[in-house]
Structures are given as structure tokens and as C-alpha cells.
mmCIF file of C-alpha atoms in Angstrom:
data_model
loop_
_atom_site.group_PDB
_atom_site.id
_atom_site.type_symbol
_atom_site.label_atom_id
_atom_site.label_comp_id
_atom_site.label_asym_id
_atom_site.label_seq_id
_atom_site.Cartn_x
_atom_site.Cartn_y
_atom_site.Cartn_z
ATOM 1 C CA UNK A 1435 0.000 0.000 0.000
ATOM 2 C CA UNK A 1436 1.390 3.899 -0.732
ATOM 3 C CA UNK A 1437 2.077 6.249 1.657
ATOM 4 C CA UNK A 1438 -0.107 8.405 0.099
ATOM 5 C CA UNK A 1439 -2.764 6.085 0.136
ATOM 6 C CA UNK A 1440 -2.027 5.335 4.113
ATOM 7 C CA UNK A 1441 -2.112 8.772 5.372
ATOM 8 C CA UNK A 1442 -5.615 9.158 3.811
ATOM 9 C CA UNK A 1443 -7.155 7.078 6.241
ATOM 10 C CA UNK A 1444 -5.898 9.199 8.834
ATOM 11 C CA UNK A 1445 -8.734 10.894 10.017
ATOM 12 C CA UNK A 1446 -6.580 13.638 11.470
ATOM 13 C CA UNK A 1447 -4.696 14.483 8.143
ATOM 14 C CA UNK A 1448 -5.428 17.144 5.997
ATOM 15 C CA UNK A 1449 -5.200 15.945 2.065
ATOM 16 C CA UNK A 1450 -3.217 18.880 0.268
ATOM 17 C CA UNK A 1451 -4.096 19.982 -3.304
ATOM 18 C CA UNK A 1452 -2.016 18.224 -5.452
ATOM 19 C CA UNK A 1453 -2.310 17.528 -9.483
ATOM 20 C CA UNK A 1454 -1.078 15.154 -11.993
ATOM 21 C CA UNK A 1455 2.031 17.622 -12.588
ATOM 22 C CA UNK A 1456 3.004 16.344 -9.056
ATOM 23 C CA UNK A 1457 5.367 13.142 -8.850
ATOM 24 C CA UNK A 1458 3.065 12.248 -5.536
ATOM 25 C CA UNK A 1459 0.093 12.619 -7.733
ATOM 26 C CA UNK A 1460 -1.131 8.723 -7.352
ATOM 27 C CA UNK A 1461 -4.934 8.717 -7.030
ATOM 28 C CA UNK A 1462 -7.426 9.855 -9.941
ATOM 29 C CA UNK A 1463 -11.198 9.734 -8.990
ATOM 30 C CA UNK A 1464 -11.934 10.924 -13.068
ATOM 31 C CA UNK A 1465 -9.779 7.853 -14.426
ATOM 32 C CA UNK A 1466 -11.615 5.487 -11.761
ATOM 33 C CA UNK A 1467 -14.972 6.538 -13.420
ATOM 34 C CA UNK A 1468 -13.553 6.129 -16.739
ATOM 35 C CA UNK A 1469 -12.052 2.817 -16.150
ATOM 36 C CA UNK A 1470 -15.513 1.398 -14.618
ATOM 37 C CA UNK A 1471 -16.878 3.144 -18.044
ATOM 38 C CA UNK A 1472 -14.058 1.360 -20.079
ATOM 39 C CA UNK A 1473 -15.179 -2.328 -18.310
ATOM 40 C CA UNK A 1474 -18.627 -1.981 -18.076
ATOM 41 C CA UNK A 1475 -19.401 -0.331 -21.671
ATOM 42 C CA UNK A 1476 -16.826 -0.770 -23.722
ATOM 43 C CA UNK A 1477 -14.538 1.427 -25.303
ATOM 44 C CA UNK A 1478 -16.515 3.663 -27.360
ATOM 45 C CA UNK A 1479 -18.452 4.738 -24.355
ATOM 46 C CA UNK A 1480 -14.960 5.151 -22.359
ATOM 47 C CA UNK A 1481 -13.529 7.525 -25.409
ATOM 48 C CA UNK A 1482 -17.040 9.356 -24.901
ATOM 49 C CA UNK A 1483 -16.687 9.524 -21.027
ATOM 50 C CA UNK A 1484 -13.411 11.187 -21.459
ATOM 51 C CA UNK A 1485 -14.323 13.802 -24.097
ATOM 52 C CA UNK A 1486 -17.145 14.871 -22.273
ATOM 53 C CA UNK A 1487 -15.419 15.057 -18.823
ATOM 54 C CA UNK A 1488 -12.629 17.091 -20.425
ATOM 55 C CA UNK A 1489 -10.094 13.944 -19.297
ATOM 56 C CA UNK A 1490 -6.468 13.719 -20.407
ATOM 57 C CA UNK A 1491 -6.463 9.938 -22.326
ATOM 58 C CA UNK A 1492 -4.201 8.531 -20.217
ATOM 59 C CA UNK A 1493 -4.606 5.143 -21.653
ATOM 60 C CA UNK A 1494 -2.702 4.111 -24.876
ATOM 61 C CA UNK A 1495 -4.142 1.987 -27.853
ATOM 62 C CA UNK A 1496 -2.387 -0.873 -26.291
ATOM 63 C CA UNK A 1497 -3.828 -0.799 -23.251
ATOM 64 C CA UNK A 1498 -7.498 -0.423 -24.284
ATOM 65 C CA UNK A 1499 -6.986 -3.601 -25.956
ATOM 66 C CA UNK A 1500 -5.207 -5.615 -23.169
ATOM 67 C CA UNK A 1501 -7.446 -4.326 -20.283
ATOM 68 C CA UNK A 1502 -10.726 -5.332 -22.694
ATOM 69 C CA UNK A 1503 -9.141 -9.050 -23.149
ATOM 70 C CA UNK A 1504 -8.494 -9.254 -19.535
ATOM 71 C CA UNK A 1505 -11.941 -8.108 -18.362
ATOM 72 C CA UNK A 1506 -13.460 -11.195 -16.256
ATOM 73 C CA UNK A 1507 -17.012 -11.489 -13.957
ATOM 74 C CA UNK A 1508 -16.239 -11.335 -10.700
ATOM 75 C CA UNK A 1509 -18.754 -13.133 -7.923
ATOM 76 C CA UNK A 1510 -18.570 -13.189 -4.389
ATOM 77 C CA UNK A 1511 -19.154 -16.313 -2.306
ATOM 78 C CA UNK A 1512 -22.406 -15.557 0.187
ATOM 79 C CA UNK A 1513 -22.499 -12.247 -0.452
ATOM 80 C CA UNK A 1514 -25.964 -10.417 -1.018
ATOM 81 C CA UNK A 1515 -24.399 -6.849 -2.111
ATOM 82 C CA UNK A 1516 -21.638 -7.943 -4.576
ATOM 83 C CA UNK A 1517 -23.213 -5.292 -6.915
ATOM 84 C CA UNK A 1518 -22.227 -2.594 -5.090
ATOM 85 C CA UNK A 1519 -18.495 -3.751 -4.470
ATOM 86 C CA UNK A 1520 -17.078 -1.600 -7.141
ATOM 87 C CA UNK A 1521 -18.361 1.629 -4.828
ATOM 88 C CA UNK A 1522 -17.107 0.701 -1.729
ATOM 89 C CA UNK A 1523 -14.299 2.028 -0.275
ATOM 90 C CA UNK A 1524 -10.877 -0.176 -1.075
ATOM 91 C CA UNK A 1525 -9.275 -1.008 2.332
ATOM 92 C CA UNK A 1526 -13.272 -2.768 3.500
ATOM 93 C CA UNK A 1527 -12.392 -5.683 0.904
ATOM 94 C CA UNK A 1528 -8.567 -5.500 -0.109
ATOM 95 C CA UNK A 1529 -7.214 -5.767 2.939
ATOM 96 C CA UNK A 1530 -5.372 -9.006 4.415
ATOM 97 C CA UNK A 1531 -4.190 -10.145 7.128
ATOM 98 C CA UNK A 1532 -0.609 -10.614 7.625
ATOM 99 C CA UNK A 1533 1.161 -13.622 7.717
ATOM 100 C CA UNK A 1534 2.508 -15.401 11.085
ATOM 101 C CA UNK A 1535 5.932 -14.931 10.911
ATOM 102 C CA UNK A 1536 6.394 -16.040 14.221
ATOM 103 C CA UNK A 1537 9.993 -16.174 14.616
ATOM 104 C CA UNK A 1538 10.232 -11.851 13.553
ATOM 105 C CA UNK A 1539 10.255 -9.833 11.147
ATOM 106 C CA UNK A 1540 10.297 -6.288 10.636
ATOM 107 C CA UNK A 1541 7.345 -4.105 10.481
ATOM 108 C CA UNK A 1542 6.564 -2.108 7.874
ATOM 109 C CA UNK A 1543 3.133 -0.266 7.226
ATOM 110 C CA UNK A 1544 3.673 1.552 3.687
ATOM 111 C CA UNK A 1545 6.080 2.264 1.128
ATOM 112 C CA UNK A 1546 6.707 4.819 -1.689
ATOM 113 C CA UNK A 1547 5.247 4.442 -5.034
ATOM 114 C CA UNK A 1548 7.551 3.599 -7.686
ATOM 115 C CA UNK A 1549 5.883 5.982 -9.820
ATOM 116 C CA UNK A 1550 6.514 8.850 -7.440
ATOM 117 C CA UNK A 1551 10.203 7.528 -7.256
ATOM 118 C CA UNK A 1552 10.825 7.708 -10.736
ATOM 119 C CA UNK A 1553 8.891 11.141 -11.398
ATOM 120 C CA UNK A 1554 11.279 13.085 -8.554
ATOM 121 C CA UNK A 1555 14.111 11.402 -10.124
ATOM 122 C CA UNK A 1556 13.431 13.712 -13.275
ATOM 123 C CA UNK A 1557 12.140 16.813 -11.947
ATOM 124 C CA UNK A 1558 15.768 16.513 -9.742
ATOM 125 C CA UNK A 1559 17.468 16.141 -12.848
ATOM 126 C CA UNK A 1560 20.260 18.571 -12.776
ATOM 127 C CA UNK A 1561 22.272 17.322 -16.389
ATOM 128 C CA UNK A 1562 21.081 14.255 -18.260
ATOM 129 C CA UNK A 1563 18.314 11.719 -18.243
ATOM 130 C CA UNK A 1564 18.943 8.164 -20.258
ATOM 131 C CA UNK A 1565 15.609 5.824 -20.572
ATOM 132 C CA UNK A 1566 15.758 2.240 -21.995
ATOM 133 C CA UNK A 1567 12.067 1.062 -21.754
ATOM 134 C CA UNK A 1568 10.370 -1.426 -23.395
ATOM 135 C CA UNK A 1569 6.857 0.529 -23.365
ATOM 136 C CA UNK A 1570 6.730 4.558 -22.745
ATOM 137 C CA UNK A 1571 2.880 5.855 -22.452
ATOM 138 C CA UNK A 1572 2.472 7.624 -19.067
ATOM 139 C CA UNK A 1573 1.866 11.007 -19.809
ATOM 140 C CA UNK A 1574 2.802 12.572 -16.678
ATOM 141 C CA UNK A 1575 6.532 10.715 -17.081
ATOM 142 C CA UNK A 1576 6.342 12.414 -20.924
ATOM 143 C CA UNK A 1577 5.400 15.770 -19.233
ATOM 144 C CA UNK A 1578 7.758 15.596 -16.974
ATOM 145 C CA UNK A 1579 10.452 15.080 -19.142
ATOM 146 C CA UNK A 1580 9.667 17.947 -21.498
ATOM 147 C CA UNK A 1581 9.507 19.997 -18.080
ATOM 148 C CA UNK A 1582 13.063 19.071 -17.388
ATOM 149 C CA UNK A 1583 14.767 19.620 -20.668
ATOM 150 C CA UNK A 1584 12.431 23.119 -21.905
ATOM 151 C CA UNK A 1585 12.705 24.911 -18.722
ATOM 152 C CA UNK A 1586 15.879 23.381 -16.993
ATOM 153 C CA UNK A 1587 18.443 22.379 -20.136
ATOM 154 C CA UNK A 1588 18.550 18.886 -18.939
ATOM 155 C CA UNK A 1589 19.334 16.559 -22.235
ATOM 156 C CA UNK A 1590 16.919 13.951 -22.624
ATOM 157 C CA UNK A 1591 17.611 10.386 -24.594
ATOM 158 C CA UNK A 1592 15.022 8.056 -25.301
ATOM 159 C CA UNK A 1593 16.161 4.350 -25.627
ATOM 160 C CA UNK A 1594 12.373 2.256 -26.992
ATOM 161 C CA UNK A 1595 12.016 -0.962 -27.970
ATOM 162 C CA UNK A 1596 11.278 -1.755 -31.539
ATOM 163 C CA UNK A 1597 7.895 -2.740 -31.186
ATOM 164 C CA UNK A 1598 7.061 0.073 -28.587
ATOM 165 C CA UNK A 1599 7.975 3.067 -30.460
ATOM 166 C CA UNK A 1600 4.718 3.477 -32.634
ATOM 167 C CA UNK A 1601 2.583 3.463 -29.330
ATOM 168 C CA UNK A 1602 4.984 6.004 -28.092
ATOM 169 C CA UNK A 1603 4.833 8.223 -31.034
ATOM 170 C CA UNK A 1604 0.624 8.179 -30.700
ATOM 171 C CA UNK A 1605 1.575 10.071 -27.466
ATOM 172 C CA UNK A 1606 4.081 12.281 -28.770
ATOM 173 C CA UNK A 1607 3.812 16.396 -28.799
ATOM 174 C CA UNK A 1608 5.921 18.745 -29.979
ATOM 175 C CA UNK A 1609 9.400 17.710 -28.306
ATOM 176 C CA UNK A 1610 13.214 18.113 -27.784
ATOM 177 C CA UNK A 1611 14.070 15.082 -27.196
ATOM 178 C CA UNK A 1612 16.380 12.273 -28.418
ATOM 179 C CA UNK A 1613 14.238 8.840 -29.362
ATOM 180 C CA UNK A 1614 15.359 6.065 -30.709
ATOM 181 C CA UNK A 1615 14.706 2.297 -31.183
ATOM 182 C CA UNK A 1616 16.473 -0.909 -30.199
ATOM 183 C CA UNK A 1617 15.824 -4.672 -30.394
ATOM 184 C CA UNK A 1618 17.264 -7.661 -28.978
ATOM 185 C CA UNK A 1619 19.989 -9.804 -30.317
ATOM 186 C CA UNK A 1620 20.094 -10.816 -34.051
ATOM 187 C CA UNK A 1621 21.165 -14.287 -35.099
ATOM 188 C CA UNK A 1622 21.619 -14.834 -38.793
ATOM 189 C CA UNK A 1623 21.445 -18.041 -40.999
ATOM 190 C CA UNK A 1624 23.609 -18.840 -44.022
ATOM 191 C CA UNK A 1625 20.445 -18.677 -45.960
ATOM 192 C CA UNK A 1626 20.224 -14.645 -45.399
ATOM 193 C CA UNK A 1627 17.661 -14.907 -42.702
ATOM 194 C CA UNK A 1628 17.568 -13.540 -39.197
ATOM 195 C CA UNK A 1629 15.577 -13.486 -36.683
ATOM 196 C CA UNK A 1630 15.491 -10.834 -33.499
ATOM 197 C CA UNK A 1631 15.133 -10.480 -29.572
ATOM 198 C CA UNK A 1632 13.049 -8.673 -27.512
ATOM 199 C CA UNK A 1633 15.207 -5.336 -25.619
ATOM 200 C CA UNK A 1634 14.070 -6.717 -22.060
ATOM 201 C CA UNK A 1635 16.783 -4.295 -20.373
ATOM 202 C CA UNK A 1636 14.351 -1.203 -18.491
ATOM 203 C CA UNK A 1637 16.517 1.324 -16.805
ATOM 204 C CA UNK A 1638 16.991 5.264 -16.281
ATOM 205 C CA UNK A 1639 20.189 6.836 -15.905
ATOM 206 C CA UNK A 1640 20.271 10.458 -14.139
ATOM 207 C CA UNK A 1641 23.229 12.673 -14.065
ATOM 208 C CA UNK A 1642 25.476 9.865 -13.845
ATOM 209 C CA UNK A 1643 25.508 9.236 -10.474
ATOM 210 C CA UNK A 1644 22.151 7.611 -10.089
ATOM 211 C CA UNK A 1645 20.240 4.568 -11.735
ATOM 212 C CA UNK A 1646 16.764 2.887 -11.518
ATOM 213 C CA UNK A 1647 16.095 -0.576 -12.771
ATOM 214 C CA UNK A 1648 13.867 -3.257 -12.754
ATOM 215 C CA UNK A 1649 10.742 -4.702 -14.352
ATOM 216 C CA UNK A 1650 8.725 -1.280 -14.323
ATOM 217 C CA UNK A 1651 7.138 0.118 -17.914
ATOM 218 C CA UNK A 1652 6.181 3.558 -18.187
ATOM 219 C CA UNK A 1653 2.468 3.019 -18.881
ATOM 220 C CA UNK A 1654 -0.710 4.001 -16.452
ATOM 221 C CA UNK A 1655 -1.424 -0.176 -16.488
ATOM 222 C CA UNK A 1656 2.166 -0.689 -14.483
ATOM 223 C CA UNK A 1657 1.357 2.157 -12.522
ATOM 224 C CA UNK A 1658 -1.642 1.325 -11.473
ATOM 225 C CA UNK A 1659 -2.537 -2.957 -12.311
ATOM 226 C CA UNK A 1660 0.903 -4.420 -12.475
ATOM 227 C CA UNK A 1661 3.142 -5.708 -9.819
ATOM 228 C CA UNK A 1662 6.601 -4.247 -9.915
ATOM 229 C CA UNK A 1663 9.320 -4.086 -8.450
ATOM 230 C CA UNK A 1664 12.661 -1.351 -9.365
ATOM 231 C CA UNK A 1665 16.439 -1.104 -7.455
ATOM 232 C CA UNK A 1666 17.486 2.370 -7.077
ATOM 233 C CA UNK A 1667 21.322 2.400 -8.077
ATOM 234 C CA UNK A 1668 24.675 4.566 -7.663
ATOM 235 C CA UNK A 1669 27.959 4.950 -6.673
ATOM 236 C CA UNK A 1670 30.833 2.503 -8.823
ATOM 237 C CA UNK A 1671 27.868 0.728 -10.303
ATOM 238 C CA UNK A 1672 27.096 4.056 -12.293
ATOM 239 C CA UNK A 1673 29.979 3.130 -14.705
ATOM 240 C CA UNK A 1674 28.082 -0.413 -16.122
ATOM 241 C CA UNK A 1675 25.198 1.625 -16.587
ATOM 242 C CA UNK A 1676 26.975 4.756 -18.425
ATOM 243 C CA UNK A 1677 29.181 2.147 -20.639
ATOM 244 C CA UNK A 1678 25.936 0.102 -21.327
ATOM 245 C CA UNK A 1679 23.507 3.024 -22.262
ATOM 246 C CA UNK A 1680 26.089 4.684 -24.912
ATOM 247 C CA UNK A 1681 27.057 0.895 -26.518
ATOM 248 C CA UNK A 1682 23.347 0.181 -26.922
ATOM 249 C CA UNK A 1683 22.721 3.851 -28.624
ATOM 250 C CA UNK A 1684 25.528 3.131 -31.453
ATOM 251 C CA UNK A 1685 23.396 0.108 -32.073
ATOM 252 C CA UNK A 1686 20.074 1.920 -32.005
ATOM 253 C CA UNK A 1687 18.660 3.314 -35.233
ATOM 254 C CA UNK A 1688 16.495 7.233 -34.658
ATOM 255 C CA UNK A 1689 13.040 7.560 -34.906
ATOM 256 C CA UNK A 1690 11.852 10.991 -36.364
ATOM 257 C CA UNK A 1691 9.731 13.040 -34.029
ATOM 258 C CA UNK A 1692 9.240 15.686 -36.893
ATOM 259 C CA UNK A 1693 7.448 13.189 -38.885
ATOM 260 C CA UNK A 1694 4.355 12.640 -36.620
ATOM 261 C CA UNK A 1695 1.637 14.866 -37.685
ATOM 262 C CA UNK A 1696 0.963 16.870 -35.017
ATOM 263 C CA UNK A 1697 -2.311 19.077 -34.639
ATOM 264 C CA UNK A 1698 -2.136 22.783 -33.661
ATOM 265 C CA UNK A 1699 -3.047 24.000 -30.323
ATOM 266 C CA UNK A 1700 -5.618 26.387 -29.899
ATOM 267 C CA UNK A 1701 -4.402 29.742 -29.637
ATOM 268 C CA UNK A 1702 -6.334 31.213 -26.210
ATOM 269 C CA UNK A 1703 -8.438 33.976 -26.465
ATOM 270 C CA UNK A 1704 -7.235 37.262 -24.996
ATOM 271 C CA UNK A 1705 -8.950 38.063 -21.800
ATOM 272 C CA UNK A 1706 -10.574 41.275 -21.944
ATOM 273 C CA UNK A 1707 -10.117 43.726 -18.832
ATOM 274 C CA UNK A 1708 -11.089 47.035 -17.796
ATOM 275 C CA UNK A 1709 -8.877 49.883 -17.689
ATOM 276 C CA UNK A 1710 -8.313 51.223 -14.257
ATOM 277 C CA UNK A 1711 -9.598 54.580 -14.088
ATOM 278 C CA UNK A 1712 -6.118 56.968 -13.430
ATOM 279 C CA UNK A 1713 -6.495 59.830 -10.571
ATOM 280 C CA UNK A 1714 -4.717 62.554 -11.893
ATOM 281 C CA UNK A 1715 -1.638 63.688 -10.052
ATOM 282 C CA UNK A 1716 -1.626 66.600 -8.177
ATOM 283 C CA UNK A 1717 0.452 68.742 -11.087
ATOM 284 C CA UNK A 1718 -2.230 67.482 -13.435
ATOM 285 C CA UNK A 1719 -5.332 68.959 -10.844
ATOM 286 C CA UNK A 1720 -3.450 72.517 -10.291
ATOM 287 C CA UNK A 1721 -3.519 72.681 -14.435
ATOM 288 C CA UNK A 1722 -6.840 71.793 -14.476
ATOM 289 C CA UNK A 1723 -8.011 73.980 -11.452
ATOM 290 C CA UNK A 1724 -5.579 77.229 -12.759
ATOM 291 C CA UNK A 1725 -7.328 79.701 -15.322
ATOM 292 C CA UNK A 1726 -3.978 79.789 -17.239
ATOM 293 C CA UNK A 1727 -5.131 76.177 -18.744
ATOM 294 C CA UNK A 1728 -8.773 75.803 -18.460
ATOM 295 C CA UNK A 1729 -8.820 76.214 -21.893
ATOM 296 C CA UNK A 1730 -6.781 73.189 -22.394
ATOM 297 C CA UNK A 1731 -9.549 70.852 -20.623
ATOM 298 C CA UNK A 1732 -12.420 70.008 -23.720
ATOM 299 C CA UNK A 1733 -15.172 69.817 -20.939
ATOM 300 C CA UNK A 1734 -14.742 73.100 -19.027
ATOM 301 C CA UNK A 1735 -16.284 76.034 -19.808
ATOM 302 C CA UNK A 1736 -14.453 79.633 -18.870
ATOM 303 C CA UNK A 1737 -16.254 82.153 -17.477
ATOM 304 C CA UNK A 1738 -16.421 85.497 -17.820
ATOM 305 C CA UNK A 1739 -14.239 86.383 -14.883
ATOM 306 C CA UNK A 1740 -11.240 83.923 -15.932
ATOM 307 C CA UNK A 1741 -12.101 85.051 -19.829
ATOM 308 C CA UNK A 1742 -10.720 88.403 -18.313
ATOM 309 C CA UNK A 1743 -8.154 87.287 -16.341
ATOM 310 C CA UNK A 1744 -6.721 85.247 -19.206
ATOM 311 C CA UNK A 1745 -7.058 88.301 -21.175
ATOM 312 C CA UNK A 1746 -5.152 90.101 -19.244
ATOM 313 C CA UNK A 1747 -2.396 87.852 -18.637
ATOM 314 C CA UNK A 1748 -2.058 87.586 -22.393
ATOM 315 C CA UNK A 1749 -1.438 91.890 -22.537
ATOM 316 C CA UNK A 1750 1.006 91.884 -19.713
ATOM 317 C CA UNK A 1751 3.360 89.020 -21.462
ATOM 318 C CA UNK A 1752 2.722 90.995 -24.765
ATOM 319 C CA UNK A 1753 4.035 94.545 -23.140
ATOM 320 C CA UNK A 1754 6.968 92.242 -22.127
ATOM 321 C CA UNK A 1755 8.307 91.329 -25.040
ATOM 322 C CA UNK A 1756 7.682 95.081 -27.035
ATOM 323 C CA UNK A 1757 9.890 96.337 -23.781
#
């Protein structure tokens, strides 16, 4: 269970605002309701649900299809509500009773999500990020990693497997980022035939100094349906991973990002606002108030007494200059 998930039940804790640009950003009450949309209707009805709920697809081609093949009925033994499991809150039915380990072991209550591990590994990222990954759909990871090399310089390489890299471009925006593809090893026949691996190899590389590997994809299904389990890496072990990551990049072949046809975004409309309404200064209100410049004012209309007095001053500073 997540940490964040844990302190939730806390009566006593007060849940923060938080969004998906946040690597603690686990739980999504809009992708619950479209993922009970997705199993119970189908997935015209789910592409519906999101479009009308203004909901970022956070599910990839690939895993419409596998979460519609894996779909089964689910009954409860002896009990009369099993309808309304699905709205119940998780811990009432999920939770299970721990083991007897009666000769010790250490207790533990939560633990952070790899997700959330991997997300403040990038937003940390001071100098260069290196991804080998056999699948790469998560949107918030692809956020993330445009975050980190737009606004902080951090160089970005991209490292997919062969078959992965058309689900990845689906996903794709306008980028700067390095992508390319890699398979597994080739064995050739003296008949001119060959046949190719899988790239089973998932790691990042940060910085050089830190590492993450394991069985982890970035997709929402590992995040959220898969079991996983990663090894955060560094010190001398750094070197195996830096030598690793640049032999498997000669052997890569580039993938084009400005190929993808990419729609335009909406250019937002200006927001009109009022003008604030400027009190003159006080130079400006002695102008205005002094029969010298009433006439300069449009809306004010001299009398007869400053008619005379302007007049007048007009004489005085002729008889000045004749002297």
C-alpha cells in the first residue's frame, strides 16, 4: 500500500491539493470513473466519457486492448451486495491479514510508489536523463520530461524498444528530445535470414551518479494494475550503466519526431479587462483647477471672470516682449 494512500485514512490528516504535474500525484477519482466506463461499456463509451469530462487519455491503444481481453465477472461467495463492491471504499475488501511470521520480522506499514520515485528522479534532474524502456505511455513521465529539458536544459535520450515506439509516437507532442529504437539480439542463418530479440533491459540513468532498474514500464497499467518491483542504483555501479547506455545507442537506429503529424493548439483567447480609471496627479489637478489652462480641458467652460483674467495675462506678457 502507498504512503499516500495510508495517510488518507488518517482521520486527522489534511489531504493537500495536489495535481497530476506532481510526482506524488497517485490517485485519480476521473480515471476510476472512466475505467468502470471502459469495463462496463466498452470502449466507445470510455472515449465518450473522457471527451465529455474534459479527461487527459491517459490510456494508450495498447492498453485499451489488453485491459478489454483481460476483463473477467467477478462473484462473491455468500455475499448479497456484490453489486455494489465496485463503490465501496478499497481497504473494507482489499485488505489481508498478515502472515505469522512467528519467529520476527520487521514491520513495515507503507512504502513509496515507484511511480513517485521515478517522477522526482526527473524533476531533480540537474544534467542528463537516459531511458531504456520497453513501453513509454504515461503522460505525466512524458510531461515531466519535457519539463526538465524546456525549462531546466537537462538533455533527454530516449532508448524504446522496436515494437514500442509506434505506441509512443501516438503520445508524442511537440518535443526536444532524443528517441530512438532498439531490439534484442540478431542471429543470422547462411540462408540470409535472421531473426530478433526482444530489448528486455528497463533502466533510467540520471546525471550519472544515479540509476533505476527493474521490471517497471512507463504506462498508467504498471502504474496502477501491475506488480513491480525497481532497485534504485549509484555509486561505482554508475559506470556499467553509463558504458551500457552509450554501446546500446551506437546500435540503435532514430526515430523521427518531426514526422508525426501533429495538430495545432488552440491559440487562447485574450482576456478582456477594464482599464483602471487613473487619478490625476496633483500637477495634473493645479492645471486643471488654474485659469492659465482651463482652456486646455475640452469639458470646461471659462467664465467670464477667468475670460478676463486670461485676457489680461495675455497683454502683460505681450508689453513684455515690445519692452
Amino acid at each position: 500500500m502507498a504512503l499516500s494512500q495510508i495517510m488518507c485514512l488518517d482521520d486527522s490528516y489534511i489531504n493537500l491539493c495536489t495535481n497530476e504535474s506532481k510526482p506524488d500525484f497517485f490517485y485519480s477519482e476521473d480515471q476510476r470513473l472512466a475505467l468502470e466506463t471502459l469495463i462496463n461499456d466498452g470502449q466507445e463509451r470510455f472515449e465518450e466519457y473522457v471527451k465529455t469530462n474534459s479527461i487527459r487519455p491517459f490510456l494508450s491503444e495498447l492498453e485499451l486492448v489488453q485491459l478489454n481481453r483481460s476483463v473477467e465477472l467477478y462473484t462473491c461467495n455468500g455475499d448479497s451486495d456484490a453489486a455494489e463492491l465496485s463503490l465501496r471504499y478499497w481497504p473494507e475488501r482489499s485488505d489481508y491479514s498478515l502472515p505469522d511470521l512467528d519467529i520476527g520480522w520487521p514491520t513495515s506499514t507503507s512504502r513509496t510508489h515507484i511511480k513517485e520515485i521515478i517522477r522526482k528522479m526527473i524533476v531533480q534532474a540537474q544534467k542528463v536523463i537516459a531511458i531504456v524502456m520497453d513501453l513509454f505511455t504515461d503522460l505525466d513521465i512524458f510531461k515531466d520530461l519535457l519539463d526538465v529539458s524546456f525549462k531546466h536544459k537537462v538533455a533527454v535520450y530516449i532508448m524504446l524498444e522496436s515494437a514500442g515506439v509506434p505506441h509512443f509516437l501516438k503520445m508524442c507532442e511537440k518535443a526536444k528530445l532524443r528517441v530512438r529504437s532498439i531490439r534484442g539480439i540478431e542471429f543470422f542463418t547462411h540462408t540470409s535470414k535472421k531473426v530478433c530479440g526482444s530489448q528486455s533491459q528497463k533502466f533510467m540513468f540520471v546525471d550519472g551518479d544515479k540509476a533505476v532498474s527493474g521490471s517497471y514500464s512507463f504506462t498508467w497499467t504498471a502504474s496502477k494494475l501491475d506488480r513491480n518491483i525497481i532497485t534504485v542504483l549509484s555509486g561505482q555501479a554508475m559506470d556499467a550503466f553509463d558504458k551500457l547506455f552509450k554501446d546500446m545507442y551506437v546500435m540503435s537506429n532514430a526515430v523521427n519526431l518531426h514526422k508525426i503529424n501533429l495538430d495545432t493548439e488552440p491559440k487562447p483567447e485574450p482576456a478582456f479587462q477594464t482599464a483602471p480609471v487613473l487619478l490625476p496627479s496633483a500637477t495634473v489637478a493645479l492645471k486643471l483647477i488654474n485659469p492659465k489652462y482651463a482652456l486646455v480641458c475640452s469639458n470646461h467652460t471659462p467664465s467670464k471672470k477667468d475670460t478676463a483674467k486670461i485676457e489680461s495675462f495675455k497683454q502683460m506678457k505681450a508689453c513684455q516682449r515690445f519692452h
